[in-house]
Coordinates of C-alpha atoms in Angstrom, one line a residue:
Chain A
M1 CA 81.9 126.2 -61.3
G2 CA 79.0 125.4 -63.7
E3 CA 77.4 122.0 -63.7
L4 CA 79.0 118.6 -64.3
A5 CA 80.7 118.5 -67.6
V6 CA 79.4 115.0 -69.1
E7 CA 80.1 115.2 -72.8
K8 CA 83.6 116.6 -72.3
H9 CA 84.3 114.0 -69.7
V10 CA 82.8 111.2 -71.9
K11 CA 84.9 112.5 -74.8
Y12 CA 88.3 112.6 -72.4
V13 CA 87.9 109.2 -71.1
L14 CA 87.5 108.0 -74.8
S15 CA 90.1 110.0 -75.9
V16 CA 93.0 109.0 -73.9
E17 CA 94.2 107.2 -76.8
K18 CA 94.8 109.6 -78.8
R19 CA 97.0 111.6 -76.7
K20 CA 100.5 110.6 -77.5
D21 CA 103.6 110.5 -75.2
D22 CA 102.4 112.5 -72.1
F23 CA 103.5 111.4 -68.3
E24 CA 100.0 109.7 -67.6
S25 CA 100.0 107.4 -70.3
V26 CA 103.7 105.8 -69.7
V27 CA 102.8 105.3 -65.7
M28 CA 99.7 103.8 -66.6
E29 CA 101.0 101.4 -68.8
H30 CA 101.3 98.6 -66.4
L31 CA 97.9 99.3 -64.7
R32 CA 96.1 99.3 -67.7
M33 CA 93.4 97.3 -66.1
N34 CA 93.0 99.4 -63.6
G35 CA 92.8 102.5 -65.9
A36 CA 90.0 100.5 -68.1
Y37 CA 88.0 99.9 -65.0
W38 CA 88.0 103.4 -63.8
G39 CA 87.3 104.8 -67.5
L40 CA 84.6 102.0 -68.2
T41 CA 82.7 102.5 -64.8
T42 CA 82.9 106.5 -65.4
L43 CA 81.3 106.2 -68.8
D44 CA 78.7 103.5 -67.2
M45 CA 77.7 106.1 -64.4
L46 CA 77.4 108.8 -66.7
G47 CA 75.1 106.5 -69.2
K48 CA 77.4 105.9 -71.9
L49 CA 79.0 102.5 -72.1
E50 CA 77.1 101.6 -75.2
M51 CA 80.0 103.8 -76.8
V52 CA 82.8 101.5 -76.5
D53 CA 83.1 97.7 -78.2
R54 CA 82.2 95.2 -75.3
D55 CA 83.7 92.6 -77.4
E56 CA 86.8 93.4 -78.2
I57 CA 87.4 94.8 -74.3
V58 CA 86.1 91.7 -72.8
S59 CA 88.5 89.9 -75.3
W60 CA 91.6 92.0 -74.2
V61 CA 90.8 91.6 -70.6
M62 CA 90.9 87.7 -70.9
Q63 CA 94.3 87.9 -72.8
C64 CA 95.5 89.6 -69.8
Q65 CA 94.7 86.2 -67.8
H66 CA 97.6 84.5 -66.3
E67 CA 97.9 80.8 -66.0
S68 CA 97.5 80.9 -62.4
G69 CA 94.0 82.5 -62.9
G70 CA 95.0 85.9 -61.8
F71 CA 94.9 89.0 -64.1
G72 CA 97.7 91.2 -65.1
G73 CA 97.6 95.0 -65.5
N74 CA 98.4 94.3 -69.3
I75 CA 98.9 91.6 -72.0
G76 CA 102.0 89.6 -70.9
H77 CA 102.2 91.2 -67.2
D78 CA 102.3 89.3 -64.0
P79 CA 99.2 88.8 -62.1
H80 CA 98.0 90.6 -59.3
I81 CA 95.0 90.8 -57.1
L82 CA 95.0 94.6 -57.6
Y83 CA 94.5 93.7 -61.4
T84 CA 92.2 90.8 -60.6
V85 CA 89.9 92.7 -58.9
S86 CA 89.5 95.4 -61.9
A87 CA 89.3 92.5 -64.4
V88 CA 86.1 91.0 -62.5
Q89 CA 84.5 94.2 -62.1
I90 CA 84.9 95.2 -66.1
L91 CA 83.4 91.8 -66.8
A92 CA 80.7 92.4 -64.4
L93 CA 80.1 96.0 -65.9
F94 CA 79.2 94.2 -69.2
A95 CA 77.6 91.1 -67.8
K96 CA 80.2 88.8 -69.0
I97 CA 81.2 87.0 -65.9
D98 CA 80.2 83.9 -67.5
V99 CA 83.0 84.1 -69.9
L100 CA 85.5 83.3 -67.0
D101 CA 86.5 80.0 -65.5
I102 CA 85.1 81.0 -62.0
D103 CA 87.1 78.3 -60.1
K104 CA 90.5 79.0 -61.6
V105 CA 89.9 82.8 -60.8
S106 CA 88.5 82.3 -57.3
N107 CA 91.2 79.6 -56.6
Y108 CA 94.0 82.2 -57.6
I109 CA 92.3 84.7 -54.8
S110 CA 92.1 82.3 -52.0
C111 CA 95.4 80.8 -52.1
L112 CA 96.3 84.3 -51.7
Q113 CA 94.7 84.1 -47.7
N114 CA 97.3 83.8 -45.2
E115 CA 97.6 81.8 -41.4
D116 CA 96.3 84.9 -39.7
G117 CA 93.5 85.6 -42.3
S118 CA 95.0 88.6 -44.1
F119 CA 95.8 88.5 -47.7
S120 CA 98.8 88.8 -49.7
G121 CA 98.9 91.0 -52.9
D122 CA 100.7 88.4 -55.2
M123 CA 103.3 85.5 -54.9
W124 CA 105.7 88.0 -53.2
G125 CA 103.7 88.2 -49.8
E126 CA 103.1 91.9 -49.6
V127 CA 100.0 92.2 -46.8
D128 CA 97.8 94.8 -46.8
T129 CA 93.9 95.4 -45.9
R130 CA 93.4 96.7 -49.4
F131 CA 94.0 93.1 -50.5
S132 CA 91.4 91.6 -48.0
Y133 CA 88.9 94.0 -49.7
I134 CA 89.9 93.0 -53.1
A135 CA 89.4 89.4 -52.3
I136 CA 86.4 90.0 -50.5
C137 CA 84.7 91.6 -53.3
S138 CA 86.2 89.8 -55.8
L139 CA 84.6 86.3 -54.4
A140 CA 81.7 87.7 -53.5
L141 CA 81.1 88.9 -57.5
L142 CA 81.9 85.4 -58.2
H143 CA 79.5 84.1 -55.4
R144 CA 82.9 82.0 -54.0
L145 CA 83.3 83.7 -50.6
D146 CA 83.0 79.9 -49.1
K147 CA 86.7 79.3 -50.7
I148 CA 88.1 81.5 -48.2
D149 CA 87.7 81.6 -44.1
V150 CA 85.7 84.7 -43.7
E151 CA 85.9 84.7 -40.0
K152 CA 89.7 84.7 -39.8
A153 CA 89.7 87.5 -42.8
V154 CA 87.4 89.9 -40.6
K155 CA 89.4 89.2 -37.3
Y156 CA 92.2 90.5 -39.1
I157 CA 90.6 93.5 -40.4
I158 CA 89.3 94.0 -36.8
S159 CA 93.1 93.7 -35.6
C160 CA 93.7 96.6 -37.7
K161 CA 91.5 98.9 -36.2
N162 CA 92.7 102.0 -34.4
V163 CA 91.5 104.2 -31.6
D164 CA 90.1 106.8 -33.5
G165 CA 87.8 104.2 -34.7
G166 CA 89.7 104.1 -38.2
F167 CA 91.6 101.6 -39.8
G168 CA 95.1 101.4 -41.0
S169 CA 97.0 99.1 -43.7
I170 CA 98.4 96.7 -41.0
P171 CA 97.8 96.4 -37.7
G172 CA 99.4 99.5 -35.9
A173 CA 99.3 101.8 -39.0
E174 CA 97.7 105.2 -39.2
S175 CA 94.1 105.6 -39.9
H176 CA 93.7 106.5 -43.7
A177 CA 90.6 107.0 -45.6
G178 CA 91.5 104.8 -48.3
Q179 CA 92.1 101.9 -45.8
I180 CA 88.8 102.5 -43.9
F181 CA 86.8 102.3 -47.4
C182 CA 88.6 98.7 -48.0
C183 CA 88.1 97.6 -44.4
V184 CA 84.3 99.1 -43.6
G185 CA 83.9 97.4 -47.7
A186 CA 85.0 94.1 -46.4
L187 CA 83.1 94.3 -43.5
A188 CA 79.8 95.4 -45.4
I189 CA 80.0 92.6 -47.7
T190 CA 80.8 90.0 -45.3
G191 CA 77.8 91.0 -42.9
S192 CA 80.4 92.3 -40.3
L193 CA 79.4 95.9 -39.9
H194 CA 78.6 95.3 -36.2
H195 CA 82.6 95.3 -35.5
V196 CA 82.8 99.4 -36.5
D197 CA 82.4 102.0 -33.9
K198 CA 79.9 103.8 -36.2
D199 CA 79.9 106.8 -34.3
L200 CA 83.3 107.4 -33.5
L201 CA 84.2 106.3 -37.1
G202 CA 81.6 108.5 -38.6
W203 CA 82.8 111.5 -36.8
W204 CA 86.6 110.9 -37.6
L205 CA 85.4 110.8 -41.3
C206 CA 83.3 113.7 -41.3
E207 CA 86.0 115.8 -39.5
R208 CA 88.0 115.0 -43.1
Q209 CA 86.1 117.9 -44.5
V210 CA 87.8 121.0 -44.9
K211 CA 86.9 124.7 -45.5
S212 CA 86.9 124.3 -49.1
G213 CA 84.2 121.7 -48.9
G214 CA 86.6 118.8 -49.8
L215 CA 87.6 115.8 -48.0
N216 CA 90.9 114.8 -47.0
G217 CA 92.4 111.2 -46.3
R218 CA 94.0 112.0 -42.9
P219 CA 94.1 115.0 -40.5
E220 CA 96.0 117.9 -41.5
K221 CA 96.1 117.0 -45.1
L222 CA 95.2 118.5 -48.2
P223 CA 91.5 117.6 -49.8
D224 CA 91.8 115.4 -52.7
V225 CA 88.8 114.5 -54.9
C226 CA 89.4 110.5 -54.8
Y227 CA 88.8 111.1 -50.9
S228 CA 85.1 112.0 -52.3
W229 CA 84.7 108.3 -53.1
W230 CA 86.9 106.7 -50.2
V231 CA 85.3 108.9 -47.3
L232 CA 81.7 109.2 -49.0
S233 CA 81.3 105.5 -49.7
S234 CA 82.5 104.4 -46.0
L235 CA 79.9 107.0 -44.4
I236 CA 77.4 105.4 -46.8
M237 CA 78.1 102.0 -45.5
I238 CA 77.9 103.1 -41.9
D239 CA 74.8 105.1 -42.3
R240 CA 76.2 108.7 -41.5
A241 CA 76.6 110.3 -44.9
H242 CA 74.6 113.1 -43.6
W243 CA 77.3 114.3 -41.2
I244 CA 78.9 116.1 -43.8
D245 CA 77.9 119.2 -45.8
K246 CA 77.1 117.5 -49.5
E247 CA 76.4 121.0 -51.0
K248 CA 79.9 122.0 -50.0
L249 CA 81.4 118.8 -51.5
V250 CA 79.3 118.9 -54.5
R251 CA 81.1 122.4 -55.6
F252 CA 84.4 121.3 -54.5
I253 CA 84.3 118.4 -57.2
L254 CA 82.7 120.6 -60.1
D255 CA 85.5 122.8 -59.1
C256 CA 88.0 120.4 -60.0
Q257 CA 86.5 119.8 -63.6
D258 CA 88.7 120.7 -66.9
K259 CA 85.8 122.0 -68.4
E260 CA 87.5 122.8 -71.9
N261 CA 89.1 119.3 -72.5
G262 CA 87.0 117.1 -69.9
G263 CA 88.4 115.3 -67.1
I264 CA 88.4 115.8 -63.1
S265 CA 92.0 116.3 -61.0
D266 CA 92.8 115.9 -57.6
R267 CA 92.2 119.7 -56.7
P268 CA 91.3 122.8 -58.4
D269 CA 93.4 123.9 -61.5
D270 CA 95.5 120.5 -61.1
A271 CA 96.2 118.3 -64.3
V272 CA 93.4 115.8 -64.6
D273 CA 93.8 111.9 -65.1
V274 CA 91.3 109.2 -65.3
Y275 CA 91.5 107.9 -61.9
H276 CA 90.3 111.3 -60.5
T277 CA 87.8 111.5 -63.2
Y278 CA 86.1 108.3 -61.9
F279 CA 86.5 109.2 -58.3
G280 CA 84.9 112.8 -58.8
V281 CA 81.9 111.4 -60.7
A282 CA 81.7 108.5 -58.4
G283 CA 81.2 111.1 -55.5
L284 CA 78.8 113.3 -57.0
S285 CA 76.8 109.9 -58.0
H286 CA 76.7 109.4 -54.0
L287 CA 75.8 112.8 -53.5
E288 CA 72.7 112.2 -56.2
Y289 CA 74.1 114.5 -58.6
P290 CA 71.2 114.7 -61.4
G291 CA 71.8 112.2 -64.6
L292 CA 74.3 110.0 -62.8
K293 CA 73.7 106.2 -62.2
P294 CA 73.5 105.2 -58.5
I295 CA 76.9 103.3 -57.8
D296 CA 77.4 100.7 -55.0
P297 CA 79.4 102.0 -52.0
A298 CA 80.7 98.3 -51.2
Y299 CA 81.5 97.0 -54.7
A300 CA 82.2 99.9 -56.5
L301 CA 80.0 99.2 -59.3
P302 CA 76.7 100.6 -60.7
V303 CA 73.8 99.6 -58.7
D304 CA 71.8 98.0 -61.4
V305 CA 75.2 95.4 -62.2
V306 CA 75.0 94.5 -58.5
N307 CA 71.6 93.8 -58.7
R308 CA 71.6 91.9 -61.9
I309 CA 74.7 89.7 -60.1
F310 CA 73.2 89.6 -56.4
F311 CA 69.4 89.4 -57.4
G312 CA 69.4 88.3 -61.2
K313 CA 67.4 91.6 -62.4
Chain B
M1 CA 126.9 101.1 -59.8
E2 CA 123.1 100.9 -61.7
S3 CA 122.8 104.7 -60.6
D4 CA 125.6 106.0 -62.2
E5 CA 125.0 104.4 -65.6
S6 CA 121.5 106.7 -65.6
Q7 CA 123.4 109.8 -65.6
S8 CA 125.6 109.0 -68.4
E9 CA 124.3 109.7 -72.1
W10 CA 121.5 107.2 -72.9
I11 CA 122.9 104.8 -75.8
P12 CA 119.9 102.7 -77.3
L13 CA 120.0 99.1 -76.4
S14 CA 120.0 98.2 -80.3
L15 CA 123.3 99.8 -80.5
R16 CA 124.9 98.0 -77.5
P17 CA 127.2 95.0 -78.5
E18 CA 126.5 93.0 -75.6
W19 CA 122.9 93.1 -76.6
A20 CA 123.4 92.6 -80.2
D21 CA 122.2 88.6 -79.8
V22 CA 118.8 89.5 -78.4
R23 CA 115.9 90.1 -80.4
P24 CA 113.6 92.6 -78.7
V25 CA 109.7 91.7 -78.3
P26 CA 107.3 94.6 -78.8
Q27 CA 104.2 95.0 -76.7
D28 CA 101.1 93.5 -77.5
D29 CA 98.3 95.9 -76.7
G30 CA 95.7 93.8 -78.7
P31 CA 94.3 95.6 -82.1
N32 CA 92.2 98.4 -80.5
P33 CA 93.4 98.8 -76.9
V34 CA 90.8 99.9 -74.6
V35 CA 93.0 102.7 -72.8
P36 CA 96.0 102.7 -75.4
I37 CA 99.1 103.9 -74.0
A38 CA 101.6 106.1 -76.0
Y39 CA 105.5 105.5 -74.9
S40 CA 108.5 107.4 -75.5
D41 CA 110.8 105.4 -78.0
D42 CA 113.8 104.9 -75.7
F43 CA 111.4 103.6 -73.1
A44 CA 109.5 101.1 -75.8
E45 CA 113.1 100.1 -76.8
T46 CA 114.0 99.2 -73.1
M47 CA 110.6 97.7 -72.2
D48 CA 111.5 95.6 -75.8
Y49 CA 114.4 94.2 -74.4
F50 CA 113.0 93.7 -71.3
R51 CA 110.2 91.2 -72.5
A52 CA 113.0 89.5 -74.5
V53 CA 114.8 88.4 -71.1
Y54 CA 111.7 88.1 -69.0
L55 CA 110.4 85.6 -71.7
A56 CA 113.8 83.8 -72.4
D57 CA 113.9 83.7 -68.3
E58 CA 117.5 85.0 -68.5
R59 CA 118.6 85.7 -65.0
S60 CA 121.9 87.4 -66.0
H61 CA 123.9 90.4 -65.1
R62 CA 122.9 92.1 -68.0
A63 CA 119.1 91.2 -67.4
L64 CA 119.9 92.9 -63.8
H65 CA 121.1 96.0 -65.4
L66 CA 118.5 96.2 -67.9
T67 CA 115.7 95.7 -65.2
A68 CA 117.7 99.0 -63.4
E69 CA 117.3 100.8 -66.7
A70 CA 113.4 99.8 -67.0
I71 CA 112.8 101.0 -63.5
L72 CA 114.5 104.3 -63.8
F73 CA 112.2 105.2 -66.9
N74 CA 109.2 103.8 -64.8
A75 CA 109.6 102.8 -61.1
G76 CA 105.8 101.5 -61.3
N77 CA 106.0 98.3 -63.1
Y78 CA 105.5 95.6 -61.0
T79 CA 106.7 93.0 -63.0
V80 CA 110.3 94.4 -63.9
W81 CA 110.8 94.7 -60.0
Q82 CA 109.4 90.8 -59.6
F83 CA 111.9 89.7 -62.3
R84 CA 114.7 91.5 -61.0
R85 CA 114.1 89.7 -57.7
L86 CA 114.0 86.5 -59.3
I87 CA 117.9 87.8 -60.6
L88 CA 118.9 88.7 -57.8
E89 CA 118.1 85.4 -56.0
A90 CA 119.7 83.5 -59.1
L91 CA 122.8 85.6 -59.1
K92 CA 122.9 86.0 -55.2
T93 CA 124.0 89.7 -55.4
D94 CA 125.4 91.6 -52.5
L95 CA 121.9 92.6 -51.1
H96 CA 123.6 96.1 -49.4
E97 CA 124.3 97.2 -53.3
E98 CA 120.6 96.4 -54.0
L99 CA 120.0 98.8 -51.2
N100 CA 121.8 101.3 -52.3
F101 CA 120.0 101.5 -55.9
V102 CA 116.7 101.0 -54.1
D103 CA 118.1 104.3 -52.1
F104 CA 118.6 105.9 -55.6
V105 CA 115.4 105.1 -57.2
A106 CA 113.2 106.1 -54.0
R107 CA 114.8 109.7 -54.0
E108 CA 112.1 110.4 -57.0
N109 CA 109.5 108.1 -56.1
S110 CA 108.8 107.6 -52.4
K111 CA 105.2 106.9 -52.6
N112 CA 105.5 103.9 -55.1
Y113 CA 104.3 100.5 -53.6
Q114 CA 106.8 98.7 -55.8
I115 CA 109.9 100.6 -54.1
W116 CA 108.8 99.5 -50.6
H117 CA 107.8 96.1 -51.0
H118 CA 111.3 95.6 -52.9
R119 CA 112.8 97.2 -50.0
R120 CA 110.9 95.3 -47.5
W121 CA 111.5 92.3 -49.2
V122 CA 115.5 93.0 -49.4
A123 CA 115.9 93.7 -45.8
E124 CA 114.0 90.8 -44.6
K125 CA 116.7 88.7 -46.4
L126 CA 119.5 91.0 -44.7
G127 CA 118.0 90.4 -41.4
T128 CA 119.2 92.7 -38.2
D129 CA 122.0 93.8 -40.4
A130 CA 119.6 96.1 -42.1
M131 CA 117.9 97.5 -38.9
R132 CA 120.1 100.7 -38.4
R133 CA 120.3 101.6 -42.1
E134 CA 116.3 100.9 -42.9
L135 CA 115.5 103.2 -39.9
E136 CA 117.9 105.7 -41.5
F137 CA 116.4 105.2 -44.6
T138 CA 112.8 106.0 -43.4
K139 CA 114.1 108.9 -41.7
R140 CA 115.6 110.4 -44.6
I141 CA 112.1 110.0 -46.2
F142 CA 110.3 111.7 -43.6
S143 CA 112.7 114.5 -43.6
Q144 CA 111.2 115.3 -47.1
D145 CA 107.5 114.1 -46.5
A146 CA 106.8 113.5 -42.7
K147 CA 103.8 111.5 -43.4
N148 CA 104.6 109.0 -46.4
Y149 CA 102.7 106.2 -45.5
H150 CA 104.5 103.2 -47.2
A151 CA 107.5 104.8 -45.2
W152 CA 105.8 104.7 -41.9
S153 CA 104.5 100.8 -42.3
H154 CA 108.3 100.2 -43.4
R155 CA 109.5 101.7 -40.0
Q156 CA 106.8 99.9 -38.0
W157 CA 107.8 96.4 -39.7
V158 CA 111.6 97.2 -39.0
L159 CA 111.1 97.9 -35.2
Q160 CA 109.0 94.8 -34.9
A161 CA 110.9 92.4 -37.1
L162 CA 114.6 93.8 -36.5
G163 CA 114.1 95.7 -33.4
G164 CA 115.7 99.5 -32.7
W165 CA 113.0 100.4 -30.3
E166 CA 115.5 102.4 -28.2
D167 CA 115.4 105.9 -29.5
E168 CA 111.6 105.7 -31.0
L169 CA 110.3 107.6 -28.6
A170 CA 112.5 110.5 -28.9
Y171 CA 112.3 110.4 -32.2
C172 CA 108.5 110.7 -32.4
Q173 CA 109.0 113.6 -30.2
Q174 CA 111.5 115.2 -32.2
L175 CA 109.0 114.8 -35.2
L176 CA 106.2 116.3 -33.1
E177 CA 108.4 119.5 -32.1
D178 CA 109.0 120.0 -35.9
D179 CA 105.2 119.7 -36.6
I180 CA 102.9 119.1 -33.8
F181 CA 99.7 118.8 -36.2
N182 CA 102.0 115.9 -37.8
N183 CA 98.9 112.9 -37.2
S184 CA 101.7 110.0 -38.6
A185 CA 103.9 110.9 -35.5
W186 CA 101.1 110.9 -33.1
N187 CA 100.0 107.6 -34.4
Q188 CA 103.7 106.3 -34.2
R189 CA 103.9 107.4 -30.6
Y190 CA 100.8 105.6 -29.6
F191 CA 102.4 102.6 -31.7
V192 CA 105.5 102.8 -29.6
V193 CA 103.6 103.4 -26.5
T194 CA 101.3 100.5 -26.6
R195 CA 103.9 98.2 -28.2
S196 CA 107.6 98.6 -27.5
P197 CA 109.1 95.8 -25.6
L198 CA 110.8 98.4 -23.4
L199 CA 108.2 100.6 -22.0
G200 CA 105.8 98.5 -20.2
G201 CA 102.6 99.1 -22.1
L202 CA 99.9 101.9 -22.0
E203 CA 99.0 101.3 -18.3
A204 CA 102.6 101.7 -17.2
M205 CA 103.2 105.3 -19.7
R206 CA 99.8 106.5 -19.1
E207 CA 100.6 109.2 -16.6
S208 CA 103.4 110.8 -18.5
E209 CA 101.9 110.5 -21.8
V210 CA 98.6 112.5 -20.5
R211 CA 101.0 115.0 -19.6
Y212 CA 102.5 115.1 -22.8
A213 CA 99.3 115.3 -24.5
V214 CA 97.8 118.0 -22.3
E215 CA 100.8 120.2 -23.1
A216 CA 100.6 119.7 -26.9
I217 CA 96.7 120.3 -26.5
L218 CA 97.6 123.5 -24.6
T219 CA 100.1 124.8 -27.4
K220 CA 97.6 124.1 -30.4
P221 CA 93.9 123.4 -29.0
E222 CA 92.9 123.2 -32.7
N223 CA 95.1 120.2 -33.1
E224 CA 92.7 117.0 -34.0
S225 CA 95.4 114.6 -33.2
S226 CA 96.5 115.7 -29.9
W227 CA 93.1 115.4 -28.5
R228 CA 92.5 111.6 -30.2
Y229 CA 95.8 111.1 -28.6
L230 CA 94.7 111.8 -25.3
R231 CA 91.6 110.1 -25.9
G232 CA 93.3 106.9 -27.0
L233 CA 95.4 106.7 -23.5
Y234 CA 92.0 105.9 -22.0
K235 CA 91.5 102.8 -24.4
D236 CA 88.7 100.3 -22.7
N237 CA 88.9 102.6 -19.7
A238 CA 86.4 105.0 -20.1
K239 CA 86.1 105.6 -16.2
S240 CA 89.1 106.8 -15.5
W241 CA 89.2 109.0 -18.7
V242 CA 85.7 110.5 -17.1
N243 CA 87.1 110.5 -13.6
D244 CA 90.7 112.0 -14.2
P245 CA 90.8 115.8 -13.4
Q246 CA 93.8 116.2 -15.9
V247 CA 91.3 115.8 -18.7
S248 CA 88.3 118.3 -17.5
S249 CA 90.9 120.6 -16.7
V250 CA 92.6 121.0 -20.2
C251 CA 88.8 121.4 -21.3
L252 CA 88.4 124.2 -18.8
K253 CA 91.7 126.0 -19.5
V254 CA 91.0 125.8 -23.3
L255 CA 86.9 127.0 -22.7
T256 CA 88.2 129.9 -20.7
S257 CA 90.7 131.2 -23.0
K258 CA 87.8 131.4 -25.6
N259 CA 90.1 130.4 -28.5
N260 CA 90.1 127.3 -30.9
Y261 CA 87.6 125.4 -28.3
L262 CA 85.9 123.3 -30.9
F263 CA 87.4 119.8 -29.5
A264 CA 87.7 121.0 -26.0
L265 CA 83.7 121.2 -26.5
G266 CA 83.8 117.8 -28.1
M267 CA 85.4 116.2 -25.4
L268 CA 83.9 117.8 -22.7
L269 CA 80.3 116.7 -24.3
D270 CA 81.8 112.9 -24.5
L271 CA 82.6 113.2 -20.9
L272 CA 79.1 114.4 -19.8
C273 CA 77.2 112.1 -21.8
L274 CA 79.5 109.3 -19.6
G275 CA 78.1 111.1 -16.4
F276 CA 80.9 113.3 -15.6
E277 CA 79.9 116.0 -13.0
P278 CA 80.8 119.4 -14.3
S279 CA 82.1 122.1 -11.6
Q280 CA 80.6 125.3 -11.6
E281 CA 83.8 126.8 -13.1
L282 CA 83.3 124.3 -16.1
K283 CA 79.6 125.3 -16.6
N284 CA 80.1 129.3 -16.3
A285 CA 83.1 128.5 -19.0
V286 CA 80.6 127.0 -21.3
D287 CA 77.8 129.4 -20.6
A288 CA 80.3 132.2 -21.6
L289 CA 80.6 130.9 -25.0
N290 CA 76.8 130.3 -25.3
Y291 CA 75.4 133.5 -27.3
E292 CA 72.7 131.3 -29.0
S293 CA 70.2 129.4 -26.7
D294 CA 68.7 129.9 -23.5
P295 CA 71.4 130.2 -20.8
S296 CA 69.7 128.8 -18.4
D297 CA 69.3 125.4 -20.2
S298 CA 70.0 122.9 -17.3
N299 CA 71.3 120.4 -19.1
L300 CA 74.8 121.4 -19.8
A301 CA 75.7 118.5 -22.5
K302 CA 72.8 120.1 -24.2
T303 CA 74.2 123.3 -24.0
V304 CA 77.5 122.2 -25.6
S305 CA 75.9 120.5 -28.5
S306 CA 73.9 123.6 -29.4
I307 CA 77.1 125.5 -29.1
L308 CA 78.9 123.2 -31.5
E309 CA 76.1 123.1 -34.0
H310 CA 76.9 127.0 -34.4
V311 CA 80.4 127.0 -34.5
D312 CA 81.3 123.9 -36.7
P313 CA 78.1 124.4 -39.1
M314 CA 79.8 122.0 -41.6
R315 CA 79.2 119.2 -39.3
V316 CA 75.6 120.9 -37.8
N317 CA 74.0 117.3 -38.5
Y318 CA 76.4 115.4 -36.5
W319 CA 76.4 117.8 -33.5
K320 CA 72.5 117.5 -34.0
W321 CA 72.4 114.1 -33.3
R322 CA 74.9 114.4 -30.4
G323 CA 72.6 116.9 -28.8
S324 CA 69.5 114.5 -29.3
T325 CA 71.2 111.4 -27.8
V326 CA 72.6 113.2 -24.5
P327 CA 71.2 111.1 -21.8
H328 CA 67.9 112.6 -20.0
K329 CA 69.3 112.8 -16.3
R330 CA 68.5 115.1 -13.0
V331 CA 69.3 118.9 -13.3

């Protein structure tokens, strides 16, 4: 197992560009904006954000903006709220939110709210509590939450609560740790956590830890490093993170490293990717692993970035 | 149609006469891309032609075929799917054909968001005509992956928007016979019991569902899902949960078996904290599991939580907290 291979992971994130023709690059092309957010936030947590060219990245991000105000996953791609939040988060990392036409971006997001308070991901109308979180998180970072009907947004999220205390993507859908993160995060940002049954949900979440120490996203599913983030962030937001065995989880995440070439995978001995590398490092940051910047469980950005935005520090 | 095309030898677009008039547009990654991407040549060429028709907003048959090719290379490209919908609308294509295409793509990519979103868009346009086919489609997906989250959302949407509730409870039963640990099937069962217009709601279904859940618990007492289902049947009605003898009796049965009794202890603890009066038999069953703490502890809930601390060490802090919140009451 050993320790976190910081230098290797930095090298891995920076060198994704040099690996040619692999499967990951092809499937990532359309969501490069998300990939950039995962990679850059990982670098920041590792204290190495200065190794990239800030101006170049900011200029690329801005080239992905569509005339509607939303961002695409890459230059020339259609806008979607999934990429818009990553764009806002990347600009936040670099303290560059001021390059945005904030009204334009926030108009794009607020127009995606539906009559029942839910959010669609784009003009085609798919509804999912993931999009509620994204809208609320982005608008909060832009100081524009007043542009949406927060009360209705909260009401919709509550309608997705299940009898096990968890949340699903739409009313009636199964509780899922990823969706729970989105719902709890949105409720945390809007000051509405009193709607969560914290003890019941906390128990459901800590039942996600399996023998290996890893966390799964639903009962009887395999553990996956990404749930270190979804489950642990949710537990932190409802103040129940001490209900899991943290040491065992640290060991599980460290076991998922590629110690030769860097990067973290979903489970020990699987292939690494930038998504799981981010979630592994972010999980370790939540677990107070030495040498990592703390990350905010709701905004999914380093705490110093969030402080800068909300407290001007 | 398009699906056959993928099986035959792939011919570069630059060599196809019907594309001779189109000038491909290469991807603009900017000078030094942040997360630069390497592509295979065939895929890159297809995308170059796609960008050309997309920028020209060419809603033609050949553009439709091209989107199919691009999707077969990478089913995750959101813009390609979106443009495909615009073309389908412009050409008034037979949407049953389109479902065939999605069937084909979904064989390899059943966890891809775009596919499900597209499928829903098509089914919505076809209306109740599509109901049987959509229910069958999701069944086929579940035969490969019975917990596919997208497929479950799609199926719930079909039931609510297009109907088809008649056989749903039986279908849940069948899935649970295949795998009693399938939490998605338990969730669907709850969805049907609480939302089907044919069943009369939770109150009307409670008795038979409690019997079903109890039986499932006794088969596999280590199953988190069946215990949570049982609890869910008393939603907003904690009193009947505490007072229903079937609930305490299933706890007792599992505890006396001395096997896989963790969830039984957890539920007993819930009941005790809500004022449940345990029988002597239950007290004896708990004492028989208590190797650690003082057996004469007069507070059964405290004893239960301390046993749980020992048998579930990963969650020791949770059970400690549960023990600390046990109400003080008469002996």
